Amino acid sequence: MAEKRKPNPRTLLVHEGARRSQYNEMSEAIFLTQGFVYASAEDAQARFEDCPEDAFIYARYGNPTVAMFQDRMAALEGAEAAFATASGMAAVSGALMSALRAGDHVVAARALFGSCLYILEEILPRYGVEVTFVDGADITAWRSALRDNTKVVFFESLSNPTLELVDIQAVSQMAHDVGAIVMVDNVFATPIYSRAIDLGADVVIYSTTKHVDGQGRALGGIILGSETFIRKTVEPYMKHTGGAISPFNAWVMLKGLETMDLRVRAQTTSAQLIAESLVGHAAVQDVLYPGLSSHSQYDLCQQQMGAGGTVVSFTLKGGKAAAFEFMNNLEFIKISNNLGDAKSIITHPATTTHQRLPDDQKALLGIVPGLMRLSVGLEDPSDLIAEIKSALPK
Ligand SMILES: *Cc1c(COP(=O)(O)O)cnc(C)c1O
């Protein structure tokens, strides 16, 4: 027999991980069950003693639909194993809490999703974990923050909302030199443009609420990493603290994966066109999109992601008034705060997602009153560009 050829990501996204029941259904089944029936008392005892691969006990521990989703994501990411969670935040908190204990030190990039910042700034210190924040784009800042007791390094590979990249390879190397685990929140980079594990990251985390679902229907998250880290560190913690994903939501994600490659690439192509169309516009001060050749991190973006991604951020000259005028003039582009959705979404970070931050922190992160974050959807890009142009303040 010919040697088996490794399928490409698009093929994996359609087929990998499928488990068919005795009915041989075409579309993956939703096993909406909390438990599983054992053939005998002995079988129940054996299952609890040493649950074999692909056997299940209780949906908080694992479920066939959830397993299909985990296997498909792990194959795409090039990770040995995965644990799916109820939301992106269940994944972030589970990865951090399971890996850390009192006395450990964490180095994290300062530009983080609000709830990630809350965990690092408010929750971890309560349990004796010390956290140092650095400017993620500044390699020397990472180097001087790392210590012998640094256990975890945590960052968003492409930051929200100013779209700054962290050099995964350089930071991973430095972190590994002090024996730290590198955890990457890879939501903005998307699973399609992710090479995080190849570049040296140990753990990759997604809110699958974003590009994986891609249609704004359900919450979900996933932690990907080595077999040992997922099985020995993450799984016991998640199993006993209850952050499991619902089998129904895992199924939504599984079906989302089938179209994710096409969606994310089309959204990225449109995002690039929109970013280019905004450069030099009279109402626009600055376009923050790493896919633009004028962007200071363009080369790193090409190496690390190969494309700029599905989100375009830009600042308007007239501050908050101009931002609100622009948003209120939009029609197809909805005012909301999700991203990676088939529907384009506009967000004003300063008054919504990052409202909680004090002004000095906002300034440090570049969250100025005129900053807009546009998650580009699947609409025809020429319609989006026409709408944006007509909505921009004159
Ligand atoms: C949305 C998001 C999260 C949290 O995910 P939920 O599914 O909303 O819990 C974490 N990190 C980043 C970068 C996100 O965009």
Short mmCIF file of N, CA and C in Angstrom, two decimals, residues 48 56-63 70 83 235 239-240 244:
data_model
loop_
_atom_site.label_atom_id
_atom_site.label_comp_id
_atom_site.label_asym_id
_atom_site.label_seq_id
_atom_site.Cartn_x
_atom_site.Cartn_y
_atom_site.Cartn_z
N PHE A 48 -13.54 3.77 35.58
CA PHE A 48 -13.09 4.77 36.56
C PHE A 48 -11.63 4.56 36.94
N PHE A 56 -15.85 7.16 27.59
CA PHE A 56 -16.28 8.35 28.32
C PHE A 56 -16.98 7.97 29.62
N ILE A 57 -16.99 8.92 30.58
CA ILE A 57 -17.56 8.68 31.89
C ILE A 57 -18.66 9.69 32.20
N TYR A 58 -18.37 10.96 31.91
CA TYR A 58 -19.24 12.05 32.32
C TYR A 58 -18.89 13.26 31.47
N ALA A 59 -19.89 14.03 31.05
CA ALA A 59 -19.63 15.08 30.07
C ALA A 59 -18.74 16.20 30.59
N ARG A 60 -18.61 16.34 31.89
CA ARG A 60 -17.67 17.35 32.41
C ARG A 60 -16.23 16.90 32.13
N TYR A 61 -16.01 15.59 31.99
CA TYR A 61 -14.67 15.05 31.71
C TYR A 61 -14.40 14.93 30.21
N GLY A 62 -15.46 14.63 29.47
CA GLY A 62 -15.27 14.41 28.04
C GLY A 62 -16.54 13.87 27.43
N ASN A 63 -16.65 14.01 26.09
CA ASN A 63 -17.88 13.67 25.39
C ASN A 63 -17.49 13.44 23.93
N GLN A 70 -12.02 18.66 19.61
CA GLN A 70 -10.64 18.76 20.13
C GLN A 70 -9.65 18.17 19.14
N PHE A 83 -7.90 20.55 25.01
CA PHE A 83 -9.05 20.45 25.92
C PHE A 83 -9.98 21.61 25.60
N GLU A 235 -6.21 18.95 32.14
CA GLU A 235 -7.42 18.11 32.25
C GLU A 235 -7.89 17.90 33.70
N LYS A 239 -11.54 19.27 34.60
CA LYS A 239 -12.50 18.23 34.97
C LYS A 239 -13.17 18.53 36.31
N HIS A 240 -12.36 18.99 37.26
CA HIS A 240 -12.87 19.16 38.62
C HIS A 240 -13.37 20.56 38.90
N ALA A 244 -16.20 22.72 31.33
CA ALA A 244 -16.35 21.96 30.08
C ALA A 244 -17.27 22.66 29.09
#
